[in-house]
Amino acid sequence: MRTERRGEVLVVTLDRPDRLNALSPLMVQQLDAAWDEAADPAVRAMVLTGAGRGFCAGADLAPDPDEVTLPVTTVLRRCYNPMLLRLDALGKPLVAAVNGAAAGAGLGLACAADVRIAATTATFVPAFAQIGVAPDMGASYHLPRILGYERALVWVLRGERWSADRALAEGLVRAVVEPDDLVPEAVALAQSLAATTPTAVRVTRALFRAAASASLAEHLDREDRLQAEALADPLRAQLRAATVARVTERRPDTAG
């Protein structure tokens, strides 16, 4: 795992290219450590990508001999799930820059991001049903929200391989770019998502993520509560003043 600061954006690179960045318990621990770094208030947003030809080929089905092999459900409870919950609790935008194959748990990891952009070399494969297992790494939570229930269900059960262009057409990714442009584009997008107060980013993410499971009345109450937090951010007055100044400058002079 490698991390790099690009201004206020933390770029996290899965760095196991000889295994197409397949996940091992050690790699998940390293992701957890990356989220520790991302908790720094100086980090406003994150980008996640992969080294080499793959983004993440899923769980490593052939772990190194010196690694302790645990039951799948134990790995989920001890490693994957706590790591995903910590990522979500950061409340900071994450852009997945999918450079190559995203399969199985790797697809789930990409879908845990707020936004995905893909290189022309990217591919997306659910790869769960084809080996007789259920979607994990949050895929069964995120995919129906991204694609809708029917499209997500059919895709996962069929296990179809999607190219970057197909993923764009289906709404899985926001954009497709050339490989050399992928990380710079992802960093620019992450910066644009964080160009407001940290509280506004956090509460907006929280509202959008909670919307699907609440009644309107419950959601309006949540909006009211989180709006109070946004209003209390000390940077809000500065941001509002800058916005008012820009609007005033653009307003045509009607005097005389």
mmCIF file of N, CA and C in Angstrom, residues 88 111-114 141-142 145 204-213 219:
data_model
loop_
_atom_site.group_PDB
_atom_site.id
_atom_site.type_symbol
_atom_site.label_atom_id
_atom_site.label_comp_id
_atom_site.label_asym_id
_atom_site.label_seq_id
_atom_site.Cartn_x
_atom_site.Cartn_y
_atom_site.Cartn_z
ATOM 1 N N ASP A 88 -16.405 4.782 5.963
ATOM 2 C CA ASP A 88 -17.651 5.542 5.909
ATOM 3 C C ASP A 88 -17.704 6.590 7.008
ATOM 4 N N CYS A 111 -17.147 0.251 -5.275
ATOM 5 C CA CYS A 111 -18.506 0.757 -5.077
ATOM 6 C C CYS A 111 -18.694 1.410 -3.706
ATOM 7 N N ALA A 112 -17.775 1.180 -2.792
ATOM 8 C CA ALA A 112 -17.829 1.872 -1.498
ATOM 9 C C ALA A 112 -17.407 3.326 -1.635
ATOM 10 N N ALA A 113 -16.783 3.666 -2.753
ATOM 11 C CA ALA A 113 -16.416 5.056 -3.016
ATOM 12 C C ALA A 113 -17.666 5.865 -3.346
ATOM 13 N N ASP A 114 -17.565 7.169 -3.173
ATOM 14 C CA ASP A 114 -18.687 8.042 -3.501
ATOM 15 C C ASP A 114 -18.851 8.202 -5.005
ATOM 16 N N TYR A 141 -24.948 -3.869 -0.645
ATOM 17 C CA TYR A 141 -25.508 -2.612 -0.134
ATOM 18 C C TYR A 141 -25.384 -1.508 -1.179
ATOM 19 N N HIS A 142 -24.211 -1.377 -1.755
ATOM 20 C CA HIS A 142 -23.948 -0.237 -2.634
ATOM 21 C C HIS A 142 -24.483 -0.423 -4.055
ATOM 22 N N ARG A 145 -28.015 0.647 -4.840
ATOM 23 C CA ARG A 145 -28.154 2.097 -4.737
ATOM 24 C C ARG A 145 -27.550 2.803 -5.950
ATOM 25 N N THR A 204 -23.805 16.245 4.076
ATOM 26 C CA THR A 204 -24.443 15.956 2.788
ATOM 27 C C THR A 204 -24.301 14.485 2.446
ATOM 28 N N ARG A 205 -23.100 13.941 2.648
ATOM 29 C CA ARG A 205 -22.904 12.497 2.438
ATOM 30 C C ARG A 205 -23.833 11.695 3.333
ATOM 31 N N ALA A 206 -23.933 12.076 4.588
ATOM 32 C CA ALA A 206 -24.774 11.348 5.532
ATOM 33 C C ALA A 206 -26.241 11.380 5.113
ATOM 34 N N LEU A 207 -26.704 12.525 4.649
ATOM 35 C CA LEU A 207 -28.101 12.644 4.225
ATOM 36 C C LEU A 207 -28.386 11.779 2.999
ATOM 37 N N PHE A 208 -27.503 11.831 2.014
ATOM 38 C CA PHE A 208 -27.731 11.041 0.814
ATOM 39 C C PHE A 208 -27.687 9.546 1.115
ATOM 40 N N ARG A 209 -26.797 9.133 1.985
ATOM 41 C CA ARG A 209 -26.673 7.710 2.291
ATOM 42 C C ARG A 209 -27.840 7.197 3.112
ATOM 43 N N ALA A 210 -28.465 8.069 3.899
ATOM 44 C CA ALA A 210 -29.580 7.645 4.748
ATOM 45 C C ALA A 210 -30.926 7.742 4.050
ATOM 46 N N ALA A 211 -30.983 8.425 2.918
ATOM 47 C CA ALA A 211 -32.267 8.747 2.294
ATOM 48 C C ALA A 211 -33.078 7.508 1.912
ATOM 49 N N ALA A 212 -32.403 6.452 1.480
ATOM 50 C CA ALA A 212 -33.124 5.281 0.967
ATOM 51 C C ALA A 212 -33.825 4.482 2.050
ATOM 52 N N SER A 213 -33.451 4.673 3.301
ATOM 53 C CA SER A 213 -33.991 3.830 4.366
ATOM 54 C C SER A 213 -34.847 4.597 5.374
ATOM 55 N N HIS A 219 -36.599 11.771 7.466
ATOM 56 C CA HIS A 219 -35.489 12.408 6.754
ATOM 57 C C HIS A 219 -35.502 13.922 6.950
#
